[in-house]
PDB file of C-alpha atoms in Angstrom:
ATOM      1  CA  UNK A   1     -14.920  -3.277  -9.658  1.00 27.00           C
ATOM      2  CA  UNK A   2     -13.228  -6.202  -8.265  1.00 29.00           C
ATOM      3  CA  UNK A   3      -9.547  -7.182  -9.308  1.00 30.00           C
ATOM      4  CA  UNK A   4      -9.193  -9.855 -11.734  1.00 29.00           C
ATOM      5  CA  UNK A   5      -7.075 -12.432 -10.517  1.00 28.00           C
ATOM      6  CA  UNK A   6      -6.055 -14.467 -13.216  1.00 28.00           C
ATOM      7  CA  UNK A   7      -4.874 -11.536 -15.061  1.00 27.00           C
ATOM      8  CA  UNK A   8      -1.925 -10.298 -12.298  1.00 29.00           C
ATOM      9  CA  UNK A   9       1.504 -10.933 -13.424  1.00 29.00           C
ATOM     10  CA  UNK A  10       2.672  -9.911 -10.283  1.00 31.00           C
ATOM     11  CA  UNK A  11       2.694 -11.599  -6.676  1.00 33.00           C
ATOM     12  CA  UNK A  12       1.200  -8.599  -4.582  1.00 33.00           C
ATOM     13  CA  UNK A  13       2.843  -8.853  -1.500  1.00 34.00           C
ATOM     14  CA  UNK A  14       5.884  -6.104  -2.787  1.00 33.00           C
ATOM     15  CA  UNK A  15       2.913  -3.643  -3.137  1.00 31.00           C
ATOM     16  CA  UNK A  16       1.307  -4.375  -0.418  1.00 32.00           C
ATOM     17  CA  UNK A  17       3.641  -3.150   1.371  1.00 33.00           C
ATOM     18  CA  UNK A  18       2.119  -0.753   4.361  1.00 39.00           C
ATOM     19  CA  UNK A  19       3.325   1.472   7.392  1.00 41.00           C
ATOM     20  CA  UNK A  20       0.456  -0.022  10.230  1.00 49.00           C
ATOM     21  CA  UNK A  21       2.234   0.314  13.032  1.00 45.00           C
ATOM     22  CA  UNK A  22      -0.576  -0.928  15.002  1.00 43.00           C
ATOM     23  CA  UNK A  23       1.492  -4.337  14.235  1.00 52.00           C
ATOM     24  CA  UNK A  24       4.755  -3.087  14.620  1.00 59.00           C
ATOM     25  CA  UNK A  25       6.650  -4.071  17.487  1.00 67.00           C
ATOM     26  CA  UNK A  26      10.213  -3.886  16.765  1.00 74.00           C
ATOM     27  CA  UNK A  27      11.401  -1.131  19.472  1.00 76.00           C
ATOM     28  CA  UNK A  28      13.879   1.958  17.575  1.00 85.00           C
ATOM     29  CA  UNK A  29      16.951   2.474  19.589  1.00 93.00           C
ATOM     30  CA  UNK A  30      18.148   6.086  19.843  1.00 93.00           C
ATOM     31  CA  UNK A  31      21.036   7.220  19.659  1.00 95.00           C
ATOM     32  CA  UNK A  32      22.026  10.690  20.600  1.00 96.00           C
ATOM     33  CA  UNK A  33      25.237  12.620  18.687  1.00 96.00           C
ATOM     34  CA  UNK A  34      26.405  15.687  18.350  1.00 97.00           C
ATOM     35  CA  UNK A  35      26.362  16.753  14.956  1.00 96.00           C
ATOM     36  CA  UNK A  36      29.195  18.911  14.695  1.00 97.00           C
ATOM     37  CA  UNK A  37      31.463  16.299  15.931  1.00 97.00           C
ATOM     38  CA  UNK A  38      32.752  12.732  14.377  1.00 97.00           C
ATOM     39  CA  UNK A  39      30.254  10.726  15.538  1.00 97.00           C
ATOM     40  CA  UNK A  40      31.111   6.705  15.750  1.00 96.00           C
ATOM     41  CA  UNK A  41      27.914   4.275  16.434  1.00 96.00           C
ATOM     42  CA  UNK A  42      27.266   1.003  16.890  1.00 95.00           C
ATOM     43  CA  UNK A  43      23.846  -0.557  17.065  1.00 94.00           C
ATOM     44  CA  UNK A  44      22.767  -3.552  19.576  1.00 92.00           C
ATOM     45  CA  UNK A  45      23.279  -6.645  16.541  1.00 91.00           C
ATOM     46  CA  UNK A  46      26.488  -5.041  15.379  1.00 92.00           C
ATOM     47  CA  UNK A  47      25.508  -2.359  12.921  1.00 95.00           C
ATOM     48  CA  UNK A  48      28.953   0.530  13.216  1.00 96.00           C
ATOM     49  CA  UNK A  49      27.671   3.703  11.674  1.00 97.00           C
ATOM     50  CA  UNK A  50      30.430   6.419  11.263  1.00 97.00           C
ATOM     51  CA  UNK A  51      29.371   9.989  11.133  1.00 97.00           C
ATOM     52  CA  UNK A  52      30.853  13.080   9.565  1.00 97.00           C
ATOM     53  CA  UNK A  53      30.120  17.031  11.280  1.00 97.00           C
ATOM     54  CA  UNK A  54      27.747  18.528   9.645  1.00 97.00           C
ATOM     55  CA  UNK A  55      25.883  15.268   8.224  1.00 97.00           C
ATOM     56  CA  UNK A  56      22.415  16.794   8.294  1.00 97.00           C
ATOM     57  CA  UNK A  57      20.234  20.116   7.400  1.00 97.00           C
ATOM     58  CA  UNK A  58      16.816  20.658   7.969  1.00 95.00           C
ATOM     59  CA  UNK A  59      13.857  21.131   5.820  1.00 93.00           C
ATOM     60  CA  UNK A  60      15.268  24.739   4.872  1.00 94.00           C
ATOM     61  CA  UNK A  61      18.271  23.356   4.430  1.00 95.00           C
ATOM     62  CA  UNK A  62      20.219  24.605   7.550  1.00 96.00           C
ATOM     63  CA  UNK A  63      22.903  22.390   9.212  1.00 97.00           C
ATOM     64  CA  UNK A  64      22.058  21.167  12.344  1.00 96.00           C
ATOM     65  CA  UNK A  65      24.604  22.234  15.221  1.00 96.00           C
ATOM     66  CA  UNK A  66      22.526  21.220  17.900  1.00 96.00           C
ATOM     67  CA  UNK A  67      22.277  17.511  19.560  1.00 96.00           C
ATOM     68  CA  UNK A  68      20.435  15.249  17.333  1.00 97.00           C
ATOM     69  CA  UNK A  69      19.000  11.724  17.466  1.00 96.00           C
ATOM     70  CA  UNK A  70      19.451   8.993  14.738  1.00 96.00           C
ATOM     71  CA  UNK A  71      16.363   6.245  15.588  1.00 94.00           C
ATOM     72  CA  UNK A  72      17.602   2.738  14.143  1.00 95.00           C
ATOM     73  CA  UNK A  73      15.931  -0.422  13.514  1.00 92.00           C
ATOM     74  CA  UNK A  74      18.073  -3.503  13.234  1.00 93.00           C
ATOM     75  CA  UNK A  75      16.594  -6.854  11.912  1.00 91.00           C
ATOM     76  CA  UNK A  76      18.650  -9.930  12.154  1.00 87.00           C
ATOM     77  CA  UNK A  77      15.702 -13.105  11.484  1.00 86.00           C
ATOM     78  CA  UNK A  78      12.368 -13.478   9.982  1.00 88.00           C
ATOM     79  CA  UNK A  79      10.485 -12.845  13.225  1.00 86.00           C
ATOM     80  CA  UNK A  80      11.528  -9.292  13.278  1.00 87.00           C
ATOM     81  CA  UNK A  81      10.904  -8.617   8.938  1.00 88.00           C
ATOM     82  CA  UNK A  82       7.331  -9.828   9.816  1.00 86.00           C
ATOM     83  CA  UNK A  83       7.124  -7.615  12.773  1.00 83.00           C
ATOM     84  CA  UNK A  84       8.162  -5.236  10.834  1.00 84.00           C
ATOM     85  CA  UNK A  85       6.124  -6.127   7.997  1.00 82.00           C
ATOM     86  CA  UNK A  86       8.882  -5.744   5.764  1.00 86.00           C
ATOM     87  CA  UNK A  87       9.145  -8.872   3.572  1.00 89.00           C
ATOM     88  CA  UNK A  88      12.148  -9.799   1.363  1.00 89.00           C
ATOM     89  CA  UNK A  89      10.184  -9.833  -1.964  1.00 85.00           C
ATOM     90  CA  UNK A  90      10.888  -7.121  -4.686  1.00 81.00           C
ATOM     91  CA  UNK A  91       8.310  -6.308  -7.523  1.00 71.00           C
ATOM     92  CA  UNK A  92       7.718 -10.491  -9.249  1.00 66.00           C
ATOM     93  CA  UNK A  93      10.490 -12.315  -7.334  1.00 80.00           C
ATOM     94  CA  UNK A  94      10.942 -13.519  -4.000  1.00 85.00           C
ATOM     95  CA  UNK A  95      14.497 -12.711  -2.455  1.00 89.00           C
ATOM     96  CA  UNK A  96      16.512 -13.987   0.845  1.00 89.00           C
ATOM     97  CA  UNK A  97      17.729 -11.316   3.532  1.00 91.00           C
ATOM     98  CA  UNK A  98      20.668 -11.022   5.194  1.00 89.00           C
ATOM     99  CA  UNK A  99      19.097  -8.037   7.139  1.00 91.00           C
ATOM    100  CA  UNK A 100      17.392  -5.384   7.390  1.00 93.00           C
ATOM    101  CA  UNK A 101      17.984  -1.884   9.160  1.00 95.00           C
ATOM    102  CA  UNK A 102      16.743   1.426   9.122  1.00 94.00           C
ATOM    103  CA  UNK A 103      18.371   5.050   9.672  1.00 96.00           C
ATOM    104  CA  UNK A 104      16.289   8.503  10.727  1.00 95.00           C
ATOM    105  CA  UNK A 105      17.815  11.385  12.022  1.00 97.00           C
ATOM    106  CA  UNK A 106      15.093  13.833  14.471  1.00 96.00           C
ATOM    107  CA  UNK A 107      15.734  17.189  15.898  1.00 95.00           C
ATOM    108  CA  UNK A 108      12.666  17.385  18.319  1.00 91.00           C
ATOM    109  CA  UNK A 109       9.777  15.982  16.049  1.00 87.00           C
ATOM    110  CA  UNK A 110      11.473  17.230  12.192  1.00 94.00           C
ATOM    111  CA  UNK A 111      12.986  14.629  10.214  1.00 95.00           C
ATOM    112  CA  UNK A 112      16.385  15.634   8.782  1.00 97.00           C
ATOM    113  CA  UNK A 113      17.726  15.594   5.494  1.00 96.00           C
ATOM    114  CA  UNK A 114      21.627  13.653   5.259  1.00 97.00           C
ATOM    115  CA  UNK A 115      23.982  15.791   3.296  1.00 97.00           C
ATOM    116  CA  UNK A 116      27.127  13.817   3.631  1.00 97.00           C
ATOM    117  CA  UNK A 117      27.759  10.058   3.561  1.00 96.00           C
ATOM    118  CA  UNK A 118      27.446   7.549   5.627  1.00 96.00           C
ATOM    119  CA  UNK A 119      30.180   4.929   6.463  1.00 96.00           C
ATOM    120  CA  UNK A 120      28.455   1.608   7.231  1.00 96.00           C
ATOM    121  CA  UNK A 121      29.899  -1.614   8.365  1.00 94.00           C
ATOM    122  CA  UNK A 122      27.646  -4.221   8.606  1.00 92.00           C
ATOM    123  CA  UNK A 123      28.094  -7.566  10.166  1.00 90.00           C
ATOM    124  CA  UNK A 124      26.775 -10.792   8.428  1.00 81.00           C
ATOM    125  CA  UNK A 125      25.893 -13.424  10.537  1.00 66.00           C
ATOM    126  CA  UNK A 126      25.068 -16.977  10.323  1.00 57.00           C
ATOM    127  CA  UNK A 127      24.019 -16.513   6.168  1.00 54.00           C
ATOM    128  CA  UNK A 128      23.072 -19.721   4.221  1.00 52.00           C
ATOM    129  CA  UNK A 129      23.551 -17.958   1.120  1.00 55.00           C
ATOM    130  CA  UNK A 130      26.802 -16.531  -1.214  1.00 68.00           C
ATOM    131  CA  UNK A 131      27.874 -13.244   0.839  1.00 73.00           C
ATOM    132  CA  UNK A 132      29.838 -11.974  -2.364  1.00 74.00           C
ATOM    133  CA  UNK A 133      26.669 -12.373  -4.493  1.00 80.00           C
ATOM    134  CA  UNK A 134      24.436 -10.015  -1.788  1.00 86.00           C
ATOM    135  CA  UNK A 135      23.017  -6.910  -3.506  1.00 88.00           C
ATOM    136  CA  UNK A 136      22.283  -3.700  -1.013  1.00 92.00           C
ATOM    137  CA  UNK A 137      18.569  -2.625  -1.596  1.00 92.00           C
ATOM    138  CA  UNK A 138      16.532   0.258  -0.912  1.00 94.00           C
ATOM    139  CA  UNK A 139      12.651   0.758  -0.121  1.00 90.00           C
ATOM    140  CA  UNK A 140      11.713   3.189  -2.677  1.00 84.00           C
ATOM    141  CA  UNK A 141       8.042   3.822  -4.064  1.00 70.00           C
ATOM    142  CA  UNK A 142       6.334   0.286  -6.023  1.00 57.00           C
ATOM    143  CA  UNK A 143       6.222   0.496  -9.482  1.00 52.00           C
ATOM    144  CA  UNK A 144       3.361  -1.868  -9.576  1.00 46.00           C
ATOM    145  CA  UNK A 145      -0.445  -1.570  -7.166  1.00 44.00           C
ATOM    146  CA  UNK A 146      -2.266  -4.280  -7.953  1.00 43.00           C
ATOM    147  CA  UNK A 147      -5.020  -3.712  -5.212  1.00 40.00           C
ATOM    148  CA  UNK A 148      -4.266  -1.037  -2.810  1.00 42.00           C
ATOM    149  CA  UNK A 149      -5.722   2.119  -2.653  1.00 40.00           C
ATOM    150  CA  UNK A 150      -2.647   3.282   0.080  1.00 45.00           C
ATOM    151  CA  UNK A 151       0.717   4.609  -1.177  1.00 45.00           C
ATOM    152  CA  UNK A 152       2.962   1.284  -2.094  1.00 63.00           C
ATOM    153  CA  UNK A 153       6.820   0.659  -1.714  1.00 75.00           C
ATOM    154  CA  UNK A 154       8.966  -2.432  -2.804  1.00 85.00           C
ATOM    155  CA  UNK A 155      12.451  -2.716  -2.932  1.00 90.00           C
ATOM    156  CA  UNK A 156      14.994  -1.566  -5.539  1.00 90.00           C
ATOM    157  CA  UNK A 157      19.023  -1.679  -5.936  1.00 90.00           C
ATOM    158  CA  UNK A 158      20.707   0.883  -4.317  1.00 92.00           C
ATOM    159  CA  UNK A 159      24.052   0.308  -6.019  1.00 85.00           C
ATOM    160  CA  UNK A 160      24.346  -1.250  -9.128  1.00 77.00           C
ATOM    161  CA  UNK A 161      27.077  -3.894  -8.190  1.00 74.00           C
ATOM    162  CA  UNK A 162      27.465  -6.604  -5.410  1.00 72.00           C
ATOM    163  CA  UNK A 163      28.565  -4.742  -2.346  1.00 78.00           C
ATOM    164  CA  UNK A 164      32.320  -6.053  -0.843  1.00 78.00           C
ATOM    165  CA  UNK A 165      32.779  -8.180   1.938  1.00 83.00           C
ATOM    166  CA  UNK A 166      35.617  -8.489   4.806  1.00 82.00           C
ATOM    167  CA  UNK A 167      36.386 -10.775   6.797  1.00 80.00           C
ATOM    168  CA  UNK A 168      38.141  -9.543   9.933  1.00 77.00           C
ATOM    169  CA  UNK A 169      38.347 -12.278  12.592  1.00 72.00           C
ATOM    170  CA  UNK A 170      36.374 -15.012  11.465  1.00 76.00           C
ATOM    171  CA  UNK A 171      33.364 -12.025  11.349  1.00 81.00           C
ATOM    172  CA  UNK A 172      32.023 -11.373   7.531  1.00 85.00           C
ATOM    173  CA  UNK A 173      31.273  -7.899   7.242  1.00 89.00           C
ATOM    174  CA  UNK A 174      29.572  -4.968   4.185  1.00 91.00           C
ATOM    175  CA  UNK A 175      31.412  -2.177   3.825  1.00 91.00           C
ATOM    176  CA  UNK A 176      29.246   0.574   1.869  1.00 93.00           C
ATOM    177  CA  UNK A 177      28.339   4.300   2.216  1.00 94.00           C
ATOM    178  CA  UNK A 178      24.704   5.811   2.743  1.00 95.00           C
ATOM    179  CA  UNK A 179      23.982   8.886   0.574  1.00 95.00           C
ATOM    180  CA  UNK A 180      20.062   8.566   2.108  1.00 95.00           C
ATOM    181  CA  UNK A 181      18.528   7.539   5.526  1.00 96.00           C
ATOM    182  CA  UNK A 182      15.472   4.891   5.092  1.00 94.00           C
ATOM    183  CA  UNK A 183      15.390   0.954   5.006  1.00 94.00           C
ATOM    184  CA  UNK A 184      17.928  -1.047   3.712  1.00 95.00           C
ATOM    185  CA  UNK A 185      18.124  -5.100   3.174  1.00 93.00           C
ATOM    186  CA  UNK A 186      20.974  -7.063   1.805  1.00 91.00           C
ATOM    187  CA  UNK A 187      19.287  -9.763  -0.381  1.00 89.00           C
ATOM    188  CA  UNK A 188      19.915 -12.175  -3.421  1.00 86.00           C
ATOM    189  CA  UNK A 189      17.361 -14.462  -4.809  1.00 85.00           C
ATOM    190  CA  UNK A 190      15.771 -16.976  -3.466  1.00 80.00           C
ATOM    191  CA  UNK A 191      16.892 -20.379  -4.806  1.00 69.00           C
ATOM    192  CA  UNK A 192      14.799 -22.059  -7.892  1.00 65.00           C
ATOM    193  CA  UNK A 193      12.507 -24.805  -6.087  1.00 58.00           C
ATOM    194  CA  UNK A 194      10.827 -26.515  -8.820  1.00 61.00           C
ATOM    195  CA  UNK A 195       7.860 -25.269 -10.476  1.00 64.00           C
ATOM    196  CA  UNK A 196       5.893 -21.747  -8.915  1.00 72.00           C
ATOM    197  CA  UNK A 197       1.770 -21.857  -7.384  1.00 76.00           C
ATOM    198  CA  UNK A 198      -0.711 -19.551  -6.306  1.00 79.00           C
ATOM    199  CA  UNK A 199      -1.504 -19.432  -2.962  1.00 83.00           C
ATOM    200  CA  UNK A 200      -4.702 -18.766  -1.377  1.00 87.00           C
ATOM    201  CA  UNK A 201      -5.533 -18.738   2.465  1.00 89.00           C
ATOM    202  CA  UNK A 202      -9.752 -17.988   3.820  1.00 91.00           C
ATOM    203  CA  UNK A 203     -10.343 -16.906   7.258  1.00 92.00           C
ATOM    204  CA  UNK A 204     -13.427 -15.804   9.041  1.00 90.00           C
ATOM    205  CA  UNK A 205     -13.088 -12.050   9.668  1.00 89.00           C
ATOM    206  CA  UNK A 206     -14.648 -10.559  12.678  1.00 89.00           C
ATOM    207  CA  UNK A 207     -14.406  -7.024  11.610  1.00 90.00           C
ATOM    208  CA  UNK A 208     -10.760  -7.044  11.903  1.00 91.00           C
ATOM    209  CA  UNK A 209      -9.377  -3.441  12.205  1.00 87.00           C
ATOM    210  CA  UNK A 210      -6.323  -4.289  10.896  1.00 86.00           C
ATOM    211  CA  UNK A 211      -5.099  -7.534   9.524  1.00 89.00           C
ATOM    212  CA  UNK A 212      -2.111  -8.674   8.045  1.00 89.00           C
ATOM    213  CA  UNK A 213      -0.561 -12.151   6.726  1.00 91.00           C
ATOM    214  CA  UNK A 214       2.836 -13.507   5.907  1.00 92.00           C
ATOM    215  CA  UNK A 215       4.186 -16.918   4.334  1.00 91.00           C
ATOM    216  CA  UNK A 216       7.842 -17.774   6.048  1.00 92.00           C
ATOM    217  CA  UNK A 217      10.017 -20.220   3.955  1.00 90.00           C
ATOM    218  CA  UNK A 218      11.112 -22.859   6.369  1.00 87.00           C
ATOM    219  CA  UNK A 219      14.541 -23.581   4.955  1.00 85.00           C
ATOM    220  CA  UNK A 220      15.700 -19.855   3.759  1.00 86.00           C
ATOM    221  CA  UNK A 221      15.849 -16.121   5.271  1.00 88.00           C
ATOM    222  CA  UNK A 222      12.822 -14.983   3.283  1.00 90.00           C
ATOM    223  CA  UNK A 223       9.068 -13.762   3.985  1.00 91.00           C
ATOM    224  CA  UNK A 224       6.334 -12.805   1.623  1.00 89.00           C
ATOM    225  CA  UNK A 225       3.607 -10.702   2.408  1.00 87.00           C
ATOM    226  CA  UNK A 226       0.000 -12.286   1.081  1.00 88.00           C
ATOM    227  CA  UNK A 227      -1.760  -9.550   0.153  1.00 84.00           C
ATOM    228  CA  UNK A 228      -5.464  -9.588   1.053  1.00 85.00           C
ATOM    229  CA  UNK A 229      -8.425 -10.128  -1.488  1.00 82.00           C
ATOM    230  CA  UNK A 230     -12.066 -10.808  -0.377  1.00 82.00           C
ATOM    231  CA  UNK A 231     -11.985 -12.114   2.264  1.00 85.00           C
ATOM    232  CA  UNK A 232      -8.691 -14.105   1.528  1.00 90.00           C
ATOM    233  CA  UNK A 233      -4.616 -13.492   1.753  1.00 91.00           C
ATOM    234  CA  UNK A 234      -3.016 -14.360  -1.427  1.00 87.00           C
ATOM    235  CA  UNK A 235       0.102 -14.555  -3.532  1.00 83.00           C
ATOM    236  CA  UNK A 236       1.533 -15.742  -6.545  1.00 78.00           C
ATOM    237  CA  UNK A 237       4.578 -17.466  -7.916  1.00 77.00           C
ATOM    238  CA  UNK A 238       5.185 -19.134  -4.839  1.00 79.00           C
ATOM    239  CA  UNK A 239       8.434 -22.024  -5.419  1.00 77.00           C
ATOM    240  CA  UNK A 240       5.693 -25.211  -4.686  1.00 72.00           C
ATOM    241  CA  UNK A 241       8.159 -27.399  -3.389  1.00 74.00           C
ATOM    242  CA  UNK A 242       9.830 -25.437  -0.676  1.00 79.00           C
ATOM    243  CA  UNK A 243       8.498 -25.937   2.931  1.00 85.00           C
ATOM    244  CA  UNK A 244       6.766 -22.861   4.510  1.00 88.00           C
ATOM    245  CA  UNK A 245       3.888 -21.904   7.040  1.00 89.00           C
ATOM    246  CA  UNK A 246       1.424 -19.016   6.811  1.00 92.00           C
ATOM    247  CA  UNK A 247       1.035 -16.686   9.823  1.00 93.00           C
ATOM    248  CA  UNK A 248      -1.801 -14.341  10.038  1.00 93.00           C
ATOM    249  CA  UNK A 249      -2.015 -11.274  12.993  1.00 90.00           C
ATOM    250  CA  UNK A 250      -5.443  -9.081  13.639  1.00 90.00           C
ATOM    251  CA  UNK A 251      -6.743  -6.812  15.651  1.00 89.00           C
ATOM    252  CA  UNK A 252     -10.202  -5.251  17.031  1.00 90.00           C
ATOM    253  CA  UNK A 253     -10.620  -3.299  20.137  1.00 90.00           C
ATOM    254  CA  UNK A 254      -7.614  -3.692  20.943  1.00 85.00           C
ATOM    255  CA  UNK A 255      -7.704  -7.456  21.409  1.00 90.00           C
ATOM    256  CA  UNK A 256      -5.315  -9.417  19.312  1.00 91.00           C
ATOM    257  CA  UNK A 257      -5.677 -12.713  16.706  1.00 93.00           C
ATOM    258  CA  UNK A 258      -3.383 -14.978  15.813  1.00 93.00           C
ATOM    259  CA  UNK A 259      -3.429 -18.330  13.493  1.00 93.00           C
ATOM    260  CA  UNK A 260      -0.883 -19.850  11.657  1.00 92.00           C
ATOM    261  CA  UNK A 261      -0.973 -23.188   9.154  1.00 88.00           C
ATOM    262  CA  UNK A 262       1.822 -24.893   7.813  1.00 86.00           C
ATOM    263  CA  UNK A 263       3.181 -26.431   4.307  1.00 80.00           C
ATOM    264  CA  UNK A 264       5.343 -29.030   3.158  1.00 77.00           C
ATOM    265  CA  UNK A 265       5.295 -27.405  -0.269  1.00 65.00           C
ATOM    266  CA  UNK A 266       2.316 -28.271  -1.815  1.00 64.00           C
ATOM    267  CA  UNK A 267      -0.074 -25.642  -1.211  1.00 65.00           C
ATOM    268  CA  UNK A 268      -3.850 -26.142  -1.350  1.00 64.00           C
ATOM    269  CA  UNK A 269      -5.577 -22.921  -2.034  1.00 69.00           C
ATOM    270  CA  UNK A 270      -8.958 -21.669  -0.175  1.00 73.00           C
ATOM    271  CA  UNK A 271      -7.622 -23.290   3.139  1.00 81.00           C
ATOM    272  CA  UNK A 272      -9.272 -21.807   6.114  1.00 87.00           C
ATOM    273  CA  UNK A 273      -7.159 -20.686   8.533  1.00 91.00           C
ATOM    274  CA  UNK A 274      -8.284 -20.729  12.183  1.00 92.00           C
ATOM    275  CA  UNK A 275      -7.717 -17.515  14.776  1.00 94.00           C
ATOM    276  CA  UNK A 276      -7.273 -17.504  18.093  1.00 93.00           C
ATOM    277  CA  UNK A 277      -7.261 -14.780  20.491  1.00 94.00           C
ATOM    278  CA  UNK A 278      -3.993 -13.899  22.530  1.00 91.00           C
ATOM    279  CA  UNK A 279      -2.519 -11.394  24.445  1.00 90.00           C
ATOM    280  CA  UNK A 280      -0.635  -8.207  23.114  1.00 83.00           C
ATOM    281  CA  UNK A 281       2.938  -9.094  25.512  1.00 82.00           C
ATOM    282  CA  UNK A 282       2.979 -12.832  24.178  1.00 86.00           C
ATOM    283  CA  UNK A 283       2.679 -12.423  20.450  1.00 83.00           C
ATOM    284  CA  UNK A 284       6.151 -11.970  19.504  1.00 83.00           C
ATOM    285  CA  UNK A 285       7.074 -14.853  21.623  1.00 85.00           C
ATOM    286  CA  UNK A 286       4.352 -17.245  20.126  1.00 88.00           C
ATOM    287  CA  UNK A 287       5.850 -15.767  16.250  1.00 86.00           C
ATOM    288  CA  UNK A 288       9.622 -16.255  17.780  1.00 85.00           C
ATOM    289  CA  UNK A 289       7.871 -20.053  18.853  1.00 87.00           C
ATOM    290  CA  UNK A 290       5.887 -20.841  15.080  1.00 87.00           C
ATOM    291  CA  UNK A 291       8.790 -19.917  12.828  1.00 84.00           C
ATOM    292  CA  UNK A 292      11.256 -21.352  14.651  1.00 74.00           C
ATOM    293  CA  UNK A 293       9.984 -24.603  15.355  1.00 68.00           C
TER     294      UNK A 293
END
């Protein structure tokens, strides 16, 4: 039976969340420790990472002696959270992001489990928005599915009060401990702008393997992920008067769509949006190019 729109209180794209990495092209940089040693890390926007011996067990719960590897994702600007598909919204409300990183540690092909904390300093760059008000979040399991049939995650606090920040020449920095690897954002909400809409984008699908489609707010660090319906991307509670474009990536046969429409704030719902065909190597350039401009 088909979902009943006008009875959703919430705005989808938090649980619609999904782990395609067909359309993932954010590369993970490795770095290789020694866990029975102080390990001190830094990742290529910044990220320092301190490490205590004997941070990490196995599935049986042995500690590790042997050389490890701790894969980390570092995102800095919208570009890479839709690459990533990892939007800043969180259950019904849409958020900014100062960031967005993630922490795995791999002996071989087993994912290990962290049994001491993590010291994290993280720098804060270039942020429109409060740095005292910033709340550390988590991607945990959704508590709401609206549509999807595939396992859902959304963000949730991962401390219950703002985080601190330093400032150590001229550089703004979060000082925190990890207690768990995964994704982590540092996000407040997005600023009121006026009265909230539904948005509602058509396209003509071509038997799309995998599709996907984000709106990116023009004038603040935030994405939302439409979720699709029909054959339609939509979301809800969308601020109606802030500026914002729609971007929309597919795939079949390994050939790769893009299209992309834009908004001065006053969405118009059923617009069709218009793919084009492009190749694999340029399409983070062309994003980099459409939410930049």
């Amino acid at each position: 039976m088909a979902a009943n729109i006008s009875q959703l209180k919430v705005m989808g794209q938090s649980a619609a969340l999904t782990d395609d990495a067909v359309l993932r092209w954010l590369p993970k940089q490795q770095l290789w420790i020694d866990p029975t040693r102080f390990n001190q890390l830094s990742g290529e926007n910044g990220l320092r990472i301190n490490l205590l011996p004997g941070s990490f067990c196995d599935a049986q719960g042995r500690i590790i002696t042997e050389r490890i590897v701790l894969e980390l994702v570092e995102i800095v600007h919208k570009a890479g959270m839709l690459l990533a598909a990892m939007p800043s919204t969180s259950r019904d409300g849409v958020f900014e992001s100062a960031g967005m990183f993630s922490l795995q540690a791999k002996k071989d092909d087993q994912t290990l489990q962290l049994i001491k904390p993590i010291q994290i300093a993280w720098p804060i760059n270039n942020l429109h928005t409060k740095p005292t008000s910033l709340q550390i979040v988590t991607l945990s399991m959704a508590c709401t599915r609206p549509f999807s049939a595939i396992t859902e995650q959304d963000w949730i606090p991962f401390f219950n009060k703002p985080t601190p920040v330093l400032k150590l020449q001229g550089q703004r920095w979060l000082k925190f401990e990890l207690n768990q690897l995964g994704w982590f954002s540092a996000h407040l909400p997005l600023a009121k702008e006026g009265l909230k809409s539904m948005l509602s984008i058509r396209y003509h699908d071509l038997g799309f393997e995998h599709k996907q489609a984000f709106l990116i707010f023009r004038n603040h660090q935030s994405v939302v992920k439409l979720f699709p319906y029909d054959q339609k991307f939509c979301a809800f509670n969308i601020p109606r008067r802030a500026p914002a474009c729609v971007v929309m990536l597919a795939c079949k046969n390994e050939r790769y769509f893009l299209g992309h429409t834009c908004f001065d704030g006053h969405y118009a719902n059923n617009l069709m949006l218009q793919l084009e065909e492009i190749e694999k190597g340029l399409l983070p350039q062309h994003l980099f190019a459409i939410i930049n401009r």
